[in-house]
Short mmCIF file of C-alpha atoms and ligand atoms in Angstrom, two decimals:
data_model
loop_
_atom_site.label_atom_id
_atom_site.label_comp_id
_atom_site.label_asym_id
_atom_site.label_seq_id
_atom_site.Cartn_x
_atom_site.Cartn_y
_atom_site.Cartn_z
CA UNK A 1 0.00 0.00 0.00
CA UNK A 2 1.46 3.66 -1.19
CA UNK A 3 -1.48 5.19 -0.26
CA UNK A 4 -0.70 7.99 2.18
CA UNK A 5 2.69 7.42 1.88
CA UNK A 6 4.00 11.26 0.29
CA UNK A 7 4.66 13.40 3.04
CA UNK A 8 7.85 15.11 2.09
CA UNK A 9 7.88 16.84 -1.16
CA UNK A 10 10.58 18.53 -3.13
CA UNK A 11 9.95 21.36 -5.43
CA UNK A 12 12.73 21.75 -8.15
CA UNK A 13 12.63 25.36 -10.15
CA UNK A 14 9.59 26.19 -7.61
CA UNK A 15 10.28 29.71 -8.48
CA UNK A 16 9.73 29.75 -12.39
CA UNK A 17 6.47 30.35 -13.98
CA UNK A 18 4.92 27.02 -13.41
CA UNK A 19 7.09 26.25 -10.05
CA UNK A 20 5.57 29.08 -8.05
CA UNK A 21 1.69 27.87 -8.83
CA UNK A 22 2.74 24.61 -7.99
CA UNK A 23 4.40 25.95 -4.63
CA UNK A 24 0.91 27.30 -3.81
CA UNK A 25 -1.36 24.71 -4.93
CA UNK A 26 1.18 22.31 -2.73
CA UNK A 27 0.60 24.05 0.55
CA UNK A 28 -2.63 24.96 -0.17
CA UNK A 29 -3.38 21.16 0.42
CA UNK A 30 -1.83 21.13 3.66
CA UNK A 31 -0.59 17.78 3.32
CA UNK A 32 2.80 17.60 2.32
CA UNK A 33 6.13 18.69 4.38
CA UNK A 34 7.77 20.78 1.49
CA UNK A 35 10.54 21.89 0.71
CA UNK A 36 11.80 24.06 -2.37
CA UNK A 37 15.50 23.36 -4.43
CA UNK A 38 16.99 26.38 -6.05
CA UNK A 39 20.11 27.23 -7.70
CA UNK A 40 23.17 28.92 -5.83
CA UNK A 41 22.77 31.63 -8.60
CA UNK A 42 18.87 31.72 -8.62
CA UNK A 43 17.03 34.91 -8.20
CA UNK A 44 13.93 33.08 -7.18
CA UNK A 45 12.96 34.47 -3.72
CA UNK A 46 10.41 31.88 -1.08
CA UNK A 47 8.58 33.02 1.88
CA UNK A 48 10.58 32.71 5.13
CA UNK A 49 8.13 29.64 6.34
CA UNK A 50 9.65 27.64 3.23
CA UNK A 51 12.37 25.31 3.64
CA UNK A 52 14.84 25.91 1.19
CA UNK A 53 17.67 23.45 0.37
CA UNK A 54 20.32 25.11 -2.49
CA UNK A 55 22.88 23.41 -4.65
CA UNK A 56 25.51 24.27 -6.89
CA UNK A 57 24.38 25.74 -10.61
CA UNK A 58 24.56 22.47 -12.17
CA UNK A 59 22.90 20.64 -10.12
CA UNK A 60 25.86 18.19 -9.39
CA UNK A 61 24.97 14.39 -8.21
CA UNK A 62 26.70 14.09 -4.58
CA UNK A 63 24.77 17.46 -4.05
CA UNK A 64 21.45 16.48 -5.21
CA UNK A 65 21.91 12.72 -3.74
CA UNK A 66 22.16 14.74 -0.37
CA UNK A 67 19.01 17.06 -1.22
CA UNK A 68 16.56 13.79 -2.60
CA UNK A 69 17.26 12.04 1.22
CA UNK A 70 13.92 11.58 2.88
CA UNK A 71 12.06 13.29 0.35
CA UNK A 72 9.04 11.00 -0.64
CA UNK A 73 8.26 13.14 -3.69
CA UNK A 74 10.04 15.20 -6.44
CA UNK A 75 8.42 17.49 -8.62
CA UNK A 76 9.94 19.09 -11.29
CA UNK A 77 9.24 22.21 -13.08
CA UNK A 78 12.58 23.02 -14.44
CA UNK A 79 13.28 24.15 -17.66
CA UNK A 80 13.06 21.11 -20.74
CA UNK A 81 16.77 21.59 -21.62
CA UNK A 82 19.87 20.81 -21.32
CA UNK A 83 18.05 17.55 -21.01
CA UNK A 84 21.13 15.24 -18.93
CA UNK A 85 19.84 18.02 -15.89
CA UNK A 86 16.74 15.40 -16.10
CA UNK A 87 18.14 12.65 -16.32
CA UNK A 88 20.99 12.59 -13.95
CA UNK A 89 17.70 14.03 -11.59
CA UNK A 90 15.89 10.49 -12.22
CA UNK A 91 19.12 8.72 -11.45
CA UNK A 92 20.12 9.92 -8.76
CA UNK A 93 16.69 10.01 -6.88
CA UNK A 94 16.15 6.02 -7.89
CA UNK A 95 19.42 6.10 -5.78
CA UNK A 96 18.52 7.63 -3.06
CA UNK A 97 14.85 6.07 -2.86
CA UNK A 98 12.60 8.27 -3.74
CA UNK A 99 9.41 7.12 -3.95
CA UNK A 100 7.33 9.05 -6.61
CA UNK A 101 8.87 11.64 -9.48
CA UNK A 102 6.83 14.05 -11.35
CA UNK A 103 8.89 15.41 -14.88
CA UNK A 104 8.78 18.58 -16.16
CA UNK A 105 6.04 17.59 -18.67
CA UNK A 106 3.25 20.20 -18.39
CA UNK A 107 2.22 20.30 -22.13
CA UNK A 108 2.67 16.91 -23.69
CA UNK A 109 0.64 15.52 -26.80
CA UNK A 110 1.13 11.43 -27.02
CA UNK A 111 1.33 11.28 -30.74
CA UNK A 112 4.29 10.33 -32.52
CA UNK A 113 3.32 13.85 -34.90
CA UNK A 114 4.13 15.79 -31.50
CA UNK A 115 7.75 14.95 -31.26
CA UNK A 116 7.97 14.99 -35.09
CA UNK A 117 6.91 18.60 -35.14
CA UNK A 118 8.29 19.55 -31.96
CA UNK A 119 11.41 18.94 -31.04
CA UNK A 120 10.64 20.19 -27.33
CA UNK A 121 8.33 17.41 -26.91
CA UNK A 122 11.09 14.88 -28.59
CA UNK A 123 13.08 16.08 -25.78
CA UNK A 124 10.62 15.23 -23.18
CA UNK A 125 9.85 11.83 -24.61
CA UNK A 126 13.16 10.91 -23.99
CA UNK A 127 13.24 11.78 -20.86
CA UNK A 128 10.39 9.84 -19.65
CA UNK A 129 11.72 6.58 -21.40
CA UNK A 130 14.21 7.00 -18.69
CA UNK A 131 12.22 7.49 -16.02
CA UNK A 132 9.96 4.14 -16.98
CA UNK A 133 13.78 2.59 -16.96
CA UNK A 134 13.83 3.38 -13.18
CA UNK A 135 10.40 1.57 -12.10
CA UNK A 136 12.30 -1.89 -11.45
CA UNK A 137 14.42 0.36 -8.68
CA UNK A 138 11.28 1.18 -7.13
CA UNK A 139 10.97 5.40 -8.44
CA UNK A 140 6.98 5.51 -9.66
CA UNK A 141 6.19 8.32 -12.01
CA UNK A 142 2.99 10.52 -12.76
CA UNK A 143 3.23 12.31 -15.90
CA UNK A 144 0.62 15.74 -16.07
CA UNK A 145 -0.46 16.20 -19.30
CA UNK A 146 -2.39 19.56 -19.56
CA UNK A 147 -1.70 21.01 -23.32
CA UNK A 148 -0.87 24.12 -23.49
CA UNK A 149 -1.64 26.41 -20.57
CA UNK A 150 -4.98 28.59 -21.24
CA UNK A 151 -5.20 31.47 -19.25
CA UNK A 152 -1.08 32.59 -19.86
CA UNK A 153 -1.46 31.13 -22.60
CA UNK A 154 -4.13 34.43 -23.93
CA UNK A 155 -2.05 36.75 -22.00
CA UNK A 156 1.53 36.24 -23.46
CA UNK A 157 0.18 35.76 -26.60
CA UNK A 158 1.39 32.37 -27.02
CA UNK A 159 -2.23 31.01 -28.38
CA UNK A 160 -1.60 33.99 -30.92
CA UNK A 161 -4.93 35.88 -30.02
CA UNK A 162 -3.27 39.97 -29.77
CA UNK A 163 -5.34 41.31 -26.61
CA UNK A 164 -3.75 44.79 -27.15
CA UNK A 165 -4.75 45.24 -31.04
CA UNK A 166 -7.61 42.78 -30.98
CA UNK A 167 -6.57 40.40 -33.49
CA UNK A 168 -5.39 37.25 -34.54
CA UNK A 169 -5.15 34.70 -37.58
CA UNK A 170 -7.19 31.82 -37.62
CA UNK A 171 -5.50 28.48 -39.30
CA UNK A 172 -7.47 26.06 -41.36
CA UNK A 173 -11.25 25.83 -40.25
CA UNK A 174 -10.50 27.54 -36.71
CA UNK A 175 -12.96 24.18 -35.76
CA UNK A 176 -10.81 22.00 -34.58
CA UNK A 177 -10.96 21.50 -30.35
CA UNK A 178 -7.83 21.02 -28.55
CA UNK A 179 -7.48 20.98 -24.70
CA UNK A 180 -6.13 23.84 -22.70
CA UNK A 181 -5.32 23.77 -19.17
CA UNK A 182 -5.55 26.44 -16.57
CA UNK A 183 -1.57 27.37 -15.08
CA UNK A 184 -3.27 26.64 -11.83
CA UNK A 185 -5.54 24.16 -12.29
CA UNK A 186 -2.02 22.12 -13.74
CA UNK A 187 -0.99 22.72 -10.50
CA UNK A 188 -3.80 21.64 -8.83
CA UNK A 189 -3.50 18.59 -10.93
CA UNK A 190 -0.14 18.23 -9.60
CA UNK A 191 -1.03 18.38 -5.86
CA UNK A 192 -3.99 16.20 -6.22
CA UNK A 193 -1.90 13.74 -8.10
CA UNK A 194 0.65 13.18 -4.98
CA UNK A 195 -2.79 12.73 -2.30
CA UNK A 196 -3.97 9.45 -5.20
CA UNK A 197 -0.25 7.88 -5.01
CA UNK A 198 -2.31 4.46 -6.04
CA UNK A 199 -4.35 5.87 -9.06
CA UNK A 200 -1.61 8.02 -10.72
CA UNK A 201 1.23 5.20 -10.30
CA UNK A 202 2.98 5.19 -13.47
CA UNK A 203 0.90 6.86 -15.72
CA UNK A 204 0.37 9.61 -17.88
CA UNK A 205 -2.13 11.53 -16.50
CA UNK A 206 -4.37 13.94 -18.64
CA UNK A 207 -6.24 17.12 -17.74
CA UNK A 208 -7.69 20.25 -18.82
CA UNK A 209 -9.75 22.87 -18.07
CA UNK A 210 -11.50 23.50 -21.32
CA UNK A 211 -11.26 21.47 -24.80
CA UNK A 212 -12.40 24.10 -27.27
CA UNK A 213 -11.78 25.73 -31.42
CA UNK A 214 -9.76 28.91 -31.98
CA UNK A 215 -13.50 29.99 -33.50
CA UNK A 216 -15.05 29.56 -30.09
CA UNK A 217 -11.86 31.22 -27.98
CA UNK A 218 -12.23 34.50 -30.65
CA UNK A 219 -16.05 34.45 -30.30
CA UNK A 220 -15.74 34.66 -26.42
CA UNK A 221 -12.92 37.49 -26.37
CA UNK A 222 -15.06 39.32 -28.88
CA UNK A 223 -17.82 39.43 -26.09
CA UNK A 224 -15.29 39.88 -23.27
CA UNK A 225 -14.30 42.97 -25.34
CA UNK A 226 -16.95 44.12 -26.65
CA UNK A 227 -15.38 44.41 -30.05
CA UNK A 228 -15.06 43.16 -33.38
CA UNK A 229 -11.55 41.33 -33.43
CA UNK A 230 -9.73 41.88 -36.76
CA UNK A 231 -9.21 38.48 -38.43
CA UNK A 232 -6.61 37.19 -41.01
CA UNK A 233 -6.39 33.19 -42.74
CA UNK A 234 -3.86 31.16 -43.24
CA UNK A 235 -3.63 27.54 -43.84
CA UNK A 236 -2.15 25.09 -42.31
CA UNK A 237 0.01 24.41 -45.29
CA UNK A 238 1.24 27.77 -45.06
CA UNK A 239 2.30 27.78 -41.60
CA UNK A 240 4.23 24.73 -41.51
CA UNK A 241 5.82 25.54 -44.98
CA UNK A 242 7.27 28.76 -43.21
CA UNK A 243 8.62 26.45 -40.38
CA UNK A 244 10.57 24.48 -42.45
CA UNK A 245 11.71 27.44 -44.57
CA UNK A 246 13.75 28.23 -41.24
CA UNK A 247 16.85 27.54 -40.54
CA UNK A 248 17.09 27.12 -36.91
CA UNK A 249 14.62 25.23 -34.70
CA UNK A 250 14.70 26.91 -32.23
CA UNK A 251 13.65 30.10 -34.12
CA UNK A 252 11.28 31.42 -31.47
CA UNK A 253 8.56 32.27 -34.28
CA UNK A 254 8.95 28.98 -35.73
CA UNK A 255 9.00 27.10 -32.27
CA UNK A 256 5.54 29.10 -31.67
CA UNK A 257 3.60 27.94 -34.66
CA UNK A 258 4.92 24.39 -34.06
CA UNK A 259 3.64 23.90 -30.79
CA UNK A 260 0.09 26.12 -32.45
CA UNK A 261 -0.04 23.82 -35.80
CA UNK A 262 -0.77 21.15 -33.05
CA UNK A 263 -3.54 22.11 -31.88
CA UNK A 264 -4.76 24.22 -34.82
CA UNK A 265 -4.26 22.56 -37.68
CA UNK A 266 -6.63 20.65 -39.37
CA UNK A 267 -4.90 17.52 -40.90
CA UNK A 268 -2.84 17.10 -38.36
CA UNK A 269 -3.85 14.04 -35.85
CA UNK A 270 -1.87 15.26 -32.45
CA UNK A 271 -3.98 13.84 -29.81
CA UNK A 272 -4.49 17.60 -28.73
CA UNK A 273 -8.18 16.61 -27.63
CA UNK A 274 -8.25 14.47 -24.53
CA UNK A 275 -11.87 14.17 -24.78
CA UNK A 276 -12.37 12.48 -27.21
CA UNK A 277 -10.71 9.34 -26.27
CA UNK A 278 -12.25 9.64 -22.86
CA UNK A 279 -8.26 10.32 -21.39
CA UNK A 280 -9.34 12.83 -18.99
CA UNK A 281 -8.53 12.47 -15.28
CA UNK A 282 -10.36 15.96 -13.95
CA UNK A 283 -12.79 13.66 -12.23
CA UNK A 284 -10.37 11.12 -10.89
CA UNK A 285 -8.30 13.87 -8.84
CA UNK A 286 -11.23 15.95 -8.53
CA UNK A 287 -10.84 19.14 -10.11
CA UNK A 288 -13.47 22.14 -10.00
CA UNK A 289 -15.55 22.98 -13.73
CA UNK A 290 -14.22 25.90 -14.95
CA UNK A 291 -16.34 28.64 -16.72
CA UNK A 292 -14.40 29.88 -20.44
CA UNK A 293 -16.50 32.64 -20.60
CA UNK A 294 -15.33 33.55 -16.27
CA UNK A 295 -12.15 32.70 -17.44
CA UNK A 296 -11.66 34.76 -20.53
CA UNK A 297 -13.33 37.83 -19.22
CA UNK A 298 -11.03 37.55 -16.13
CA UNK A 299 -7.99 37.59 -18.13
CA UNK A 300 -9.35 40.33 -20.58
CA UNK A 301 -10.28 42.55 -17.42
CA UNK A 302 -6.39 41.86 -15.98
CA UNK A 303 -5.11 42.74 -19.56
CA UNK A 304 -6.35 45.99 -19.76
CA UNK A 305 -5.50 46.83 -16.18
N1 NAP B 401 2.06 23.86 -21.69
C1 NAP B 401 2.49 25.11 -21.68
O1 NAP B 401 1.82 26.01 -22.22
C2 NAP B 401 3.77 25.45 -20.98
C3 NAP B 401 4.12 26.78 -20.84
C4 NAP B 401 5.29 27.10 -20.17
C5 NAP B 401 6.09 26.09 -19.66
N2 NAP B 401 5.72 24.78 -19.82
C6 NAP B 401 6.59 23.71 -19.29
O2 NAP B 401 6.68 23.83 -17.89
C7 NAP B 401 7.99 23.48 -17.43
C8 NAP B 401 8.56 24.60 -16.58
O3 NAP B 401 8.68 25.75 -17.37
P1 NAP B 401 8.75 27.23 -16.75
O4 NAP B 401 8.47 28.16 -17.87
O5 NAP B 401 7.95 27.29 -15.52
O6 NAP B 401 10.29 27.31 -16.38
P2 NAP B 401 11.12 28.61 -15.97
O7 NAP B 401 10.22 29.58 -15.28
O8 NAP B 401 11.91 29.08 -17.14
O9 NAP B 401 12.19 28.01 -14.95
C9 NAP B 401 11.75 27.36 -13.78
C10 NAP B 401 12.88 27.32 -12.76
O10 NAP B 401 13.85 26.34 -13.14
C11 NAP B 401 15.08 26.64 -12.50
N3 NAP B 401 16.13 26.45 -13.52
C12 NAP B 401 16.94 25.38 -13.62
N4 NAP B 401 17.75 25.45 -14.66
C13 NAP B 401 17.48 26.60 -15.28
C14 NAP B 401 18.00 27.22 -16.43
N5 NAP B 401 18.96 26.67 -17.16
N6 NAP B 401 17.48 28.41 -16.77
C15 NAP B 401 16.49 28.97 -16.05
N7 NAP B 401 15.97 28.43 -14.94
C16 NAP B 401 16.45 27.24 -14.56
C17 NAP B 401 14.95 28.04 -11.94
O11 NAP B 401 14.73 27.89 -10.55
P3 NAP B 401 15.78 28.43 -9.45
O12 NAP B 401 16.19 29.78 -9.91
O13 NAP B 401 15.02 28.41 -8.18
O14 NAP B 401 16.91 27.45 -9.44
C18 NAP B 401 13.69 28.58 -12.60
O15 NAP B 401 13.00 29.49 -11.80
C19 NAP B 401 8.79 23.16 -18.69
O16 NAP B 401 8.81 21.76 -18.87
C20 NAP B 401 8.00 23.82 -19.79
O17 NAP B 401 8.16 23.16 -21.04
C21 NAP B 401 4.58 24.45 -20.45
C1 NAG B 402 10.40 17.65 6.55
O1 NAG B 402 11.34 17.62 5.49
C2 NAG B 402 12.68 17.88 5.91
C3 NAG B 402 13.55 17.96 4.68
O2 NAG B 402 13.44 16.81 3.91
C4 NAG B 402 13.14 16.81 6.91
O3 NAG B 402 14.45 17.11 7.34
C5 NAG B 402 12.19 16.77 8.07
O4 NAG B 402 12.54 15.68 8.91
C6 NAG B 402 10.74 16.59 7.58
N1 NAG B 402 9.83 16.69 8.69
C7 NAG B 402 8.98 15.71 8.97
C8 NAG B 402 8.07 15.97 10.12
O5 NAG B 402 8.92 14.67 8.35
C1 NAG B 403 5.46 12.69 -25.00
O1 NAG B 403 5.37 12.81 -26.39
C2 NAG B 403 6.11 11.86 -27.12
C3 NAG B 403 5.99 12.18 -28.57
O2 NAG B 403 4.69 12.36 -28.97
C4 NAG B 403 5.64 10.45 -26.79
O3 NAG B 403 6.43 9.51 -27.47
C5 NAG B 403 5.76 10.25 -25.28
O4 NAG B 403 5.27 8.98 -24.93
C6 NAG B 403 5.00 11.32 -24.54
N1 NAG B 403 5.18 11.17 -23.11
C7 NAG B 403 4.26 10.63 -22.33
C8 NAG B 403 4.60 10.52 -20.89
O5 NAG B 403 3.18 10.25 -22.73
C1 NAG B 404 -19.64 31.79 -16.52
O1 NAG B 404 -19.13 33.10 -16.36
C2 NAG B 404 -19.97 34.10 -16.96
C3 NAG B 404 -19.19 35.41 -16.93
O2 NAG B 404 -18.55 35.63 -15.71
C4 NAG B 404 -21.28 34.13 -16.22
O3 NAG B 404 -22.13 35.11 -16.79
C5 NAG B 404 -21.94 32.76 -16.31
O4 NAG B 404 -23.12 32.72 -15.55
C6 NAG B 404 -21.00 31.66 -15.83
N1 NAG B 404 -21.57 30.37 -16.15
C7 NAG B 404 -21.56 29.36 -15.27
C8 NAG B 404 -22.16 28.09 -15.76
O5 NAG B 404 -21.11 29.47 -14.16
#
């Protein structure tokens, strides 16, 4: 029986964008004895009542061997690269018997398309083939899977809908539904995950807050703002043809309308809808419905703050 059994939890990169929701969502369950790992150059600042434990900039093995002693849980939310970070992370917490590790996955689609596309998610395939390597020495794994996060998501821009100018370009039939997961509702996911030690053994485990079309994301800012949004086309075809027209990967432009044609375009099977094959887990770890019209006016109201 695991059940019950995560008590001390370890926060790696607890100060980063995902890190610090997870940092709250952790102590808002008032379950877990936590305690936060940072860099020795990190800027990340923790509340006095946090424990924090610090290690070199690399994140050497004796050092983190040390750190990963009594900790039932890690949870990860560094950056995906430089990958070895990861895996020397795995290794070294099989070693020092750790019971359940949580990747830096946040985002994952399953398809083979995902890593094809994205080399990000090629990346993070890898790294969990390692950490399924470490099950026969005992280290359990729960995967999130949330797609992309929503709410940041509209208000970085990174879903490509302009809040400032009111406009976007829809690709393909704007129809197709992907899922979309709240930042803190992936941490909540997260939290929930390490009270069901039993249910999430192992597994890849799916969530979201919404699945929904770029049609029906533009139709709700459109009332949040009261305006008409100005709209440009493009297919697909177009997109992707621009993506390989450039030379480096990691072109952030590029990188952003990999990660979009995902979920946007229309030929493309990426498993970016976890509803329809019934992969959801919202029930299982008992997260709240959320409201995408509350949700979109929130962040439009914020926006224009
Ligand atoms: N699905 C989505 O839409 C989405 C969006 C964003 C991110 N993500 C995923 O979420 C995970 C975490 O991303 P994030 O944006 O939260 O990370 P981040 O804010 O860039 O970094 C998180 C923390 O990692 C630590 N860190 C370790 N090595 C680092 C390095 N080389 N450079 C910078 N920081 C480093 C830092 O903590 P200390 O300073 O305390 O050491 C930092 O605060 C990633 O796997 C990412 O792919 C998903
Ligand atoms: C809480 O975690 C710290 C750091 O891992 C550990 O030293 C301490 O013994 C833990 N406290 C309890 C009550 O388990
Ligand atoms: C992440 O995505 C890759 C590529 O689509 C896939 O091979 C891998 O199994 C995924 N990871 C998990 C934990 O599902
Ligand atoms: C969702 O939020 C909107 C706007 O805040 C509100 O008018 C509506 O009643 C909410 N719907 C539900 C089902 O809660």
């Amino acid at each position: 029986m695991m059940e019950q059994m995560i008590k001390n939890v370890m926060v790696i990169g607890a100060g980063g964008l995902v890190g610090n929701e997870l940092l709250a969502a952790l102590q808002k369950e008032n379950a877990f004895n936590l305690t936060v790992l940072t860099r020795q150059s990190s800027k990340s600042t923790f509340l006095p009542n946090i424990r924090v434990c610090t290690v070199d900039d690399d994140y050497p093995a004796h050092q983190l061997f040390e750190a990963f002693q009594d900790q039932d849980a890690l949870v990860s939310a560094i950056p995906g690269r430089p990958y070895d970070i990861h895996l020397r992370m795995i290794d070294v917490a099989a070693k020092a018997g750790v019971k359940r590790f949580i990747p830096s996955e946040y985002g994952n689609n399953t398809c083979a398309v995902a890593a094809e596309l994205v080399p990000l998610y090629a990346v993070k395939a890898k790294i969990m083939a390692h950490l399924r390597t470490k099950e026969s020495a005992g280290l359990t794994w729960t995967a999130i899977h949330s797609g992309q996060f929503f709410d940041w998501g509209l208000e970085s821009g990174w879903l490509n809908f302009d809040l400032a100018a009111k406009r976007t370009t829809i690709y393909d039939s704007g129809k197709k539904r992907w899922s979309t997961t709240n930042i803190g509702t992936v941490a909540a996911a997260v939290a929930k995950a390490l009270l069901k030690p039993d249910e999430t053994k192992n597994k890849p485990v799916f969530v979201s807050s919404f699945t929904v079309s770029q049609l029906q994301v533009l139709k709700e800012l459109e009332k949040a703002t009261g305006s008409k949004w100005e709209v440009k086309e493009m297919t697909s075809e177009t997109a992707l043809d621009k993506v390989r027209k450039m030379d480096n990967e990691d072109d952030p432009e590029g990188s952003k309308l990999r990660f979009l044609m995902l979920l946007y375009a229309d030929g493309l099977d990426s498993c970016a809808n976890f509803e329809e094959g019934g992969l959801s887990s919202n029930e299982l770890l008992g997260l709240p419905e959320e409201n995408l019209s509350g949700v979109i006016a929130q962040v439009v109201k914020q926006h224009a703050s």
